[in-house]
Coordinates of C-alpha atoms in Angstrom, one line a residue:
M6 CA 12.0 51.2 209.2
A7 CA 11.3 50.4 205.7
K8 CA 12.7 52.5 202.8
Y9 CA 10.1 54.1 200.6
F10 CA 10.8 54.4 196.8
D11 CA 8.4 56.5 194.8
V12 CA 8.8 55.3 191.3
H13 CA 7.3 56.7 188.1
P14 CA 4.7 54.2 186.7
E15 CA 5.6 54.7 183.0
N16 CA 9.3 55.7 183.1
P17 CA 10.8 54.2 186.2
Q18 CA 13.9 56.1 187.4
R19 CA 16.9 53.9 186.8
R20 CA 18.6 55.0 190.0
A21 CA 15.5 54.1 192.1
I22 CA 15.2 50.7 190.4
G23 CA 18.9 50.1 190.9
N24 CA 18.8 51.0 194.6
V25 CA 15.8 48.6 195.1
V26 CA 17.6 45.8 193.4
E27 CA 20.7 46.3 195.3
D28 CA 18.7 46.0 198.5
I29 CA 17.0 42.8 197.2
R30 CA 20.5 41.3 196.3
S31 CA 21.5 42.2 199.9
G32 CA 18.7 40.2 201.4
A33 CA 15.9 42.7 201.6
L34 CA 12.2 41.8 201.6
V35 CA 10.3 44.3 199.6
A36 CA 6.7 45.1 198.9
Y37 CA 6.2 46.0 195.2
P38 CA 3.4 46.6 192.6
T39 CA 2.4 44.2 189.9
D40 CA -0.4 44.1 187.3
S41 CA -2.7 42.3 189.7
C42 CA -1.9 43.9 193.2
F43 CA 1.0 44.4 195.5
A44 CA 3.3 41.5 196.4
L45 CA 5.9 40.6 198.8
G46 CA 9.2 39.7 197.1
C47 CA 12.8 38.6 197.9
R48 CA 15.6 36.6 196.2
L49 CA 15.0 33.0 195.5
G50 CA 17.7 31.8 198.0
N51 CA 16.7 34.2 200.7
R52 CA 15.7 31.9 203.6
D53 CA 15.1 34.8 206.0
G54 CA 12.9 36.5 203.4
I55 CA 10.8 33.4 202.8
D56 CA 10.4 32.9 206.6
R57 CA 9.3 36.5 206.9
I58 CA 6.7 36.2 204.1
R59 CA 5.3 33.0 205.9
S60 CA 5.2 35.0 209.1
I61 CA 3.5 38.1 207.7
R62 CA 0.9 36.1 205.9
H63 CA 0.5 33.2 208.4
L64 CA 1.3 30.6 205.6
D65 CA 1.7 26.9 206.1
D66 CA 4.1 24.7 204.0
R67 CA 1.3 23.9 201.5
H68 CA 1.3 27.5 200.2
H69 CA 2.4 27.8 196.6
F70 CA 5.1 30.6 196.4
T71 CA 5.4 32.3 193.0
L72 CA 8.5 32.8 190.9
V73 CA 7.9 36.1 189.1
C74 CA 9.9 35.9 185.9
R75 CA 10.9 38.5 183.2
T76 CA 10.9 36.2 180.2
F77 CA 9.4 32.9 179.1
A78 CA 13.0 31.5 178.7
Q79 CA 13.7 32.4 182.4
L80 CA 10.4 30.7 183.5
S81 CA 11.1 27.5 181.7
R82 CA 14.2 27.0 183.7
F83 CA 12.1 26.4 186.9
V84 CA 9.1 24.4 185.7
R85 CA 8.5 21.4 183.4
L86 CA 6.2 22.1 180.4
D87 CA 4.9 19.8 177.6
N88 CA 4.1 21.4 174.2
D89 CA 0.4 21.9 174.8
V90 CA 0.9 23.5 178.1
F91 CA 3.8 25.6 176.7
R92 CA 1.5 27.0 174.0
A93 CA -1.3 27.7 176.4
I94 CA 0.8 29.6 178.9
K95 CA 2.8 31.4 176.2
A96 CA -0.4 32.8 174.7
A97 CA -1.6 34.2 178.1
T98 CA 1.7 35.9 179.1
P99 CA 2.6 38.6 180.1
G100 CA -0.6 38.9 182.2
S101 CA -2.4 38.6 185.5
Y102 CA -2.0 34.7 185.8
T103 CA -0.1 32.4 188.0
F104 CA 0.6 28.9 186.8
I105 CA 1.1 25.9 189.0
L106 CA 3.6 23.5 187.4
P107 CA 6.0 20.7 188.3
A108 CA 9.2 22.3 189.6
T109 CA 12.6 21.5 188.2
K110 CA 15.8 21.0 190.3
E111 CA 16.5 24.7 190.0
V112 CA 13.7 25.3 192.6
P113 CA 14.7 24.9 196.3
R114 CA 12.8 22.0 197.9
R115 CA 11.5 24.2 200.7
L116 CA 9.6 26.4 198.0
M117 CA 7.8 23.5 196.5
H118 CA 4.4 22.0 197.6
P119 CA 5.6 19.2 200.0
K120 CA 3.5 16.5 198.2
K121 CA 3.0 17.7 194.7
K122 CA 6.6 19.1 194.2
T123 CA 5.0 22.1 192.3
V124 CA 5.6 25.8 192.3
G125 CA 3.8 28.9 190.9
V126 CA 5.3 30.9 188.1
R127 CA 4.1 34.1 186.4
I128 CA 5.2 36.8 183.9
P129 CA 3.5 40.2 184.9
D130 CA 2.5 42.9 182.5
H131 CA 3.7 45.8 184.7
V132 CA 6.3 48.4 183.8
V133 CA 7.8 48.8 187.2
T134 CA 7.9 45.0 187.9
R135 CA 9.5 44.3 184.6
A136 CA 12.1 47.0 185.3
L137 CA 12.9 45.4 188.6
L138 CA 13.3 42.0 187.0
D139 CA 15.4 43.3 184.2
E140 CA 17.8 44.9 186.6
L141 CA 17.8 41.8 189.0
G142 CA 18.4 39.3 186.1
E143 CA 16.6 36.5 188.1
P144 CA 13.1 35.7 189.3
L145 CA 11.6 37.4 192.4
L146 CA 10.2 34.9 194.9
S147 CA 6.8 36.4 195.7
S148 CA 3.5 36.1 197.4
T149 CA 0.4 38.3 197.1
L150 CA 0.3 41.0 199.8
L151 CA -2.8 39.7 201.5
L152 CA -2.7 40.0 205.3
P153 CA -4.3 37.4 207.6
G154 CA -8.1 37.9 208.2
E155 CA -8.4 40.4 205.3
D156 CA -10.5 39.7 202.2
E157 CA -8.7 42.0 199.8
P158 CA -5.0 42.8 199.2
M159 CA -3.4 46.1 200.2
T160 CA -3.3 48.6 197.3
Q161 CA -1.7 51.8 198.5
G162 CA 2.0 52.1 198.9
W163 CA 1.7 54.7 201.8
E164 CA -0.6 52.3 203.8
I165 CA 1.8 49.4 203.2
K166 CA 4.6 51.6 204.6
E167 CA 2.6 52.5 207.7
R168 CA 1.4 49.0 208.4
L169 CA 4.4 46.9 207.6
D170 CA 7.2 49.5 208.4
H171 CA 9.0 47.0 210.8
V172 CA 8.5 43.8 209.0
V173 CA 9.6 44.7 205.3
D174 CA 12.8 46.4 204.3
A175 CA 11.4 48.5 201.4
V176 CA 8.2 49.6 199.7
V177 CA 8.1 50.4 196.0
D178 CA 5.2 52.7 195.1
S179 CA 4.2 53.6 191.6
G180 CA 0.6 54.7 192.2
D181 CA -2.4 52.7 191.5
C182 CA -1.9 49.0 190.5
G183 CA -4.4 46.2 190.3
T184 CA -6.7 45.4 193.2
E185 CA -7.3 41.8 192.4
P186 CA -5.0 38.8 192.9
T187 CA -3.9 36.8 189.8
T188 CA -6.0 34.1 188.3
V189 CA -4.4 30.8 189.3
V190 CA -4.4 27.9 186.8
D191 CA -3.0 24.5 187.9
F192 CA -1.4 22.7 185.0
S193 CA 0.4 20.1 187.1
G194 CA -2.0 17.4 186.0
G195 CA -1.7 18.1 182.4
E196 CA -5.1 19.8 182.0
A197 CA -6.0 23.4 183.1
E198 CA -7.7 23.5 186.5
I199 CA -8.7 27.0 187.6
V200 CA -7.8 27.2 191.3
R201 CA -8.7 30.9 191.8
R202 CA -10.5 33.3 189.6
G203 CA -8.8 36.7 189.7
A204 CA -7.6 39.5 187.5
G205 CA -6.9 37.2 184.4
D206 CA -9.6 36.2 182.1
T207 CA -10.4 32.5 182.7
A208 CA -12.2 32.0 179.4
R209 CA -9.2 30.7 177.5
F210 CA -8.7 28.0 180.1
E211 CA -12.2 26.7 180.3

């Protein structure tokens, strides 16, 4: 059964955050809220967690996983950016965007797109997510909590606990979060290509 953490949305309890992060470091797969919607997350090197995300969401090897980062300095360790792309992304973060970029050698090969060698990165604007990332000190490997055959992500922590009780290790609930996935912008070709229109305003990239 999954652990259930009821976390205050504006002043996350340090003990609860610490317990969640301890579980993540021990190999847990968690469902957690972001500024767009709930996501599934685990440590970058957690092979079992990655396989479980693929299984839960029925993903193939062309799926772009996302590295959810706390700071821009952290993000820039995992992707390559030229000056123009750097400025464009810097101006839009933190926010409800995922950016597809060429991966550096810091990213395990199995997380990259098999042909493009790219990966998704984002810096969320959500108090609880940022508290988790602060405590963890490294990115969370993540994917939107969108179940196969469903058009919209799950948005209620208690419902996630009921439906995914035996396939995730913990659910972090801080009340209402976003109901729309991130806007995805692919910069891997040098120019902004909007792959998915979501919670983030696309006007700045058009």
